[in-house]
Amino acid sequence: MDDLLTIAGKAYSSRLLVGTGKYKDFTETREAVLASGAQIVTVAIRRTNIGQDPNAPSLLDALPPSEFTYLPNTAGCYSADDAVRTLRLARELLDGHTLVKLEVLGDPHTLFPNMPETLKAAQTLVKEGFEVMVYCSDDPIQAKMLEDIGCVAVMPLASLIGSGMGVLNPWNVQLVRDAVKVPVLLDAGVGTASDAAIAMELGCDGVLMNTAIALAKDPVRMARAM
């Protein structure tokens, strides 16, 4: 496949990124990720063991970093300081790995991004040498600010995290796409394979999803559909 997705200087043949949470076990996680064809997997550092607990099963055994590009994320963080601290830990656990997904949430109900704190964290992380992909609002002005800070990709939400409501504001997604030169990956709320197709038709460079696959009746079959 010649039409590659390039993020932080590395090319990928798949434009689907998948999460690793909410599966019944790491075996199912691996089966679904393989079925999806995804090469980048995002990992919630606060919820998933990648070495924090040496006595518990580790995701690193199910999805070896030699096979997949890890994208540690800051799910569950509500301040810039919290997010920065979490990604510094991820860098230590993954032997200096610098590609990360930043998300700073505004509240535990909507899981909307707190953009002032997101911008603050992005500035710190970029200065420290991280390659930052960032969950953000579907606001072209904010997206351009993140690009100017030095983020390697912006990830506007389609709708509420985990909701499966699809792309609620396609016009804004297009505005974000037009505003920045870095990759735009639709994040949050993608519930069906047709939602993913809509995202690509809007000009997105890729799609990230977790809940739609992990909580499907048949996660492996849904992963293959996505």
XYZ file of C-alpha atoms in Angstrom:
226
model
C 0.000 0.000 0.000
C 1.515 3.316 -1.135
C -0.892 5.639 0.688
C 0.845 5.679 4.055
C 0.056 7.538 7.269
C 3.143 9.335 8.561
C 3.330 10.452 12.192
C 6.484 11.885 13.759
C 8.511 10.731 10.778
C 7.368 7.081 10.845
C 5.085 5.622 8.172
C 2.195 3.240 8.824
C 0.082 1.294 6.340
C -2.972 1.259 8.642
C -4.937 4.407 9.400
C -6.760 2.761 12.291
C -5.430 3.226 15.823
C -6.984 1.124 18.572
C -7.183 1.250 22.349
C -6.323 -1.633 24.624
C -8.767 -1.114 27.504
C -12.153 -2.650 28.362
C -11.435 -6.121 26.932
C -12.146 -9.143 29.125
C -8.468 -10.141 29.150
C -5.179 -9.614 27.334
C -5.811 -12.632 25.080
C -8.942 -11.025 23.662
C -7.066 -7.730 23.391
C -4.401 -9.319 21.208
C -6.914 -11.156 19.005
C -8.891 -7.963 18.380
C -5.831 -5.817 17.699
C -4.511 -8.367 15.200
C -7.915 -8.556 13.494
C -8.046 -4.761 13.215
C -4.761 -4.553 11.355
C -3.786 -1.573 13.523
C -0.097 -0.883 14.033
C -0.470 1.789 16.727
C -2.067 0.834 20.050
C -2.917 3.350 22.731
C -2.480 2.415 26.386
C -3.959 4.100 29.454
C -0.955 4.258 31.784
C -3.146 4.711 34.861
C -5.251 1.635 34.129
C -3.082 -0.868 32.277
C -0.071 -2.750 33.582
C 3.008 -2.312 31.389
C 5.482 -3.009 34.148
C 4.159 -0.925 37.037
C 3.240 -4.196 38.804
C 5.835 -6.905 38.106
C 3.611 -9.524 39.736
C 0.597 -8.977 37.447
C 0.060 -9.874 33.769
C 1.519 -7.207 31.493
C 0.149 -5.891 28.226
C 3.726 -5.932 26.944
C 3.551 -9.728 26.822
C 0.317 -9.760 24.802
C 1.310 -6.914 22.475
C 5.127 -6.751 22.344
C 6.542 -3.322 21.439
C 8.567 -5.099 18.765
C 5.265 -5.765 16.929
C 3.311 -2.574 17.651
C 3.940 1.116 18.161
C 2.822 2.007 21.661
C 0.965 5.243 22.266
C 0.794 5.750 26.035
C -2.043 8.079 26.988
C -3.118 10.145 29.971
C -6.708 8.916 30.309
C -8.003 9.865 33.740
C -5.869 12.993 34.083
C -7.616 16.283 34.890
C -4.657 18.678 35.086
C -1.580 19.491 33.041
C 0.728 18.490 35.893
C -0.961 15.112 36.254
C -0.722 14.431 32.529
C 2.937 15.421 32.305
C 3.826 13.265 35.311
C 1.983 10.268 33.805
C 3.812 10.512 30.483
C 7.183 10.872 32.171
C 6.386 7.574 33.907
C 5.423 6.023 30.567
C 8.734 7.111 29.066
C 10.585 5.348 31.886
C 8.493 2.172 31.606
C 8.957 2.020 27.817
C 12.708 2.654 27.750
C 12.707 6.259 26.608
C 9.691 6.052 24.283
C 8.625 9.578 23.292
C 5.496 9.180 21.092
C 2.540 9.852 23.392
C -1.126 10.754 23.407
C -2.009 13.703 25.601
C -5.515 14.070 26.971
C -6.460 16.358 29.839
C -10.119 15.937 30.731
C -12.450 18.663 31.933
C -14.874 16.544 33.962
C -15.652 12.865 34.606
C -19.139 13.045 33.057
C -18.643 14.314 29.505
C -14.887 13.586 29.341
C -14.565 16.712 27.216
C -11.015 18.044 26.962
C -9.889 20.875 29.221
C -8.202 22.909 26.520
C -6.299 25.463 28.670
C -4.705 22.612 30.641
C -4.139 20.626 27.429
C -2.244 23.525 25.861
C -0.186 23.973 29.029
C 0.746 20.290 29.148
C 1.549 20.205 25.435
C 4.015 23.066 25.823
C 5.840 21.297 28.643
C 5.931 17.914 26.903
C 7.181 19.280 23.577
C 9.957 21.164 25.391
C 10.953 17.891 27.064
C 11.296 16.113 23.720
C 8.016 14.212 23.602
C 6.267 13.678 20.262
C 2.761 14.665 21.250
C -0.466 13.512 19.650
C -3.252 15.370 21.374
C -6.952 14.811 22.114
C -8.722 18.127 21.632
C -12.003 19.879 20.957
C -13.221 20.156 17.366
C -12.073 23.792 17.288
C -9.793 24.835 14.402
C -8.281 27.697 16.415
C -7.240 25.429 19.261
C -5.973 22.819 16.806
C -3.745 25.403 15.113
C -2.411 26.492 18.512
C -1.469 22.889 19.279
C 0.266 22.554 15.929
C 2.184 25.786 16.562
C 3.331 24.446 19.947
C 4.846 21.487 18.103
C 2.346 18.643 18.467
C 2.801 15.961 15.794
C -0.940 15.222 15.381
C -4.273 16.604 16.577
C -7.129 14.333 17.581
C -10.480 16.141 17.708
C -13.390 14.333 19.298
C -16.226 13.088 17.077
C -18.579 12.936 20.078
C -18.381 11.924 23.735
C -15.714 9.353 24.634
C -17.254 5.887 24.660
C -20.637 7.093 23.445
C -20.626 5.627 19.945
C -22.682 8.620 18.793
C -20.565 9.113 15.679
C -19.496 12.365 14.036
C -21.801 15.007 15.507
C -20.218 18.056 13.887
C -18.729 17.170 10.496
C -18.329 20.822 9.529
C -16.012 21.470 12.471
C -13.964 18.376 11.655
C -13.412 19.755 8.157
C -12.436 23.155 9.583
C -9.845 21.457 11.799
C -8.545 19.512 8.807
C -8.172 22.750 6.814
C -6.514 24.614 9.694
C -3.497 22.376 10.280
C -0.829 20.575 8.271
C -0.148 17.827 10.827
C -2.210 14.612 10.715
C -5.789 14.860 11.979
C -7.102 11.687 13.600
C -10.709 11.507 14.694
C -10.917 10.439 18.319
C -13.800 9.579 20.655
C -17.343 8.515 19.851
C -16.736 6.498 16.681
C -19.221 3.671 17.045
C -19.482 1.886 13.699
C -17.415 1.102 10.633
C -19.566 3.586 8.706
C -18.564 6.306 11.211
C -14.946 5.546 10.406
C -15.700 5.849 6.692
C -17.366 9.235 7.280
C -14.274 10.433 9.139
C -12.085 9.523 6.196
C -14.495 11.186 3.744
C -14.173 14.382 5.808
C -10.443 14.334 5.167
C -9.171 12.840 8.404
C -5.851 11.030 8.201
C -6.952 8.283 10.554
C -9.337 7.177 13.282
C -8.791 6.026 16.858
C -11.310 3.853 18.639
C -11.583 1.587 21.646
C -15.043 1.168 23.177
C -16.810 0.338 19.901
C -14.529 -2.669 19.479
C -13.809 -3.758 23.048
C -17.448 -3.705 24.215
C -18.958 -5.193 21.065
C -20.657 -8.586 21.353
C -17.840 -9.977 19.223
C -14.793 -7.701 19.600
C -12.666 -9.582 17.092
C -15.343 -9.436 14.410
C -15.943 -5.720 15.091
C -12.201 -5.047 14.970
C -12.036 -6.685 11.554
C -14.975 -4.565 10.351
C -13.297 -1.377 11.529
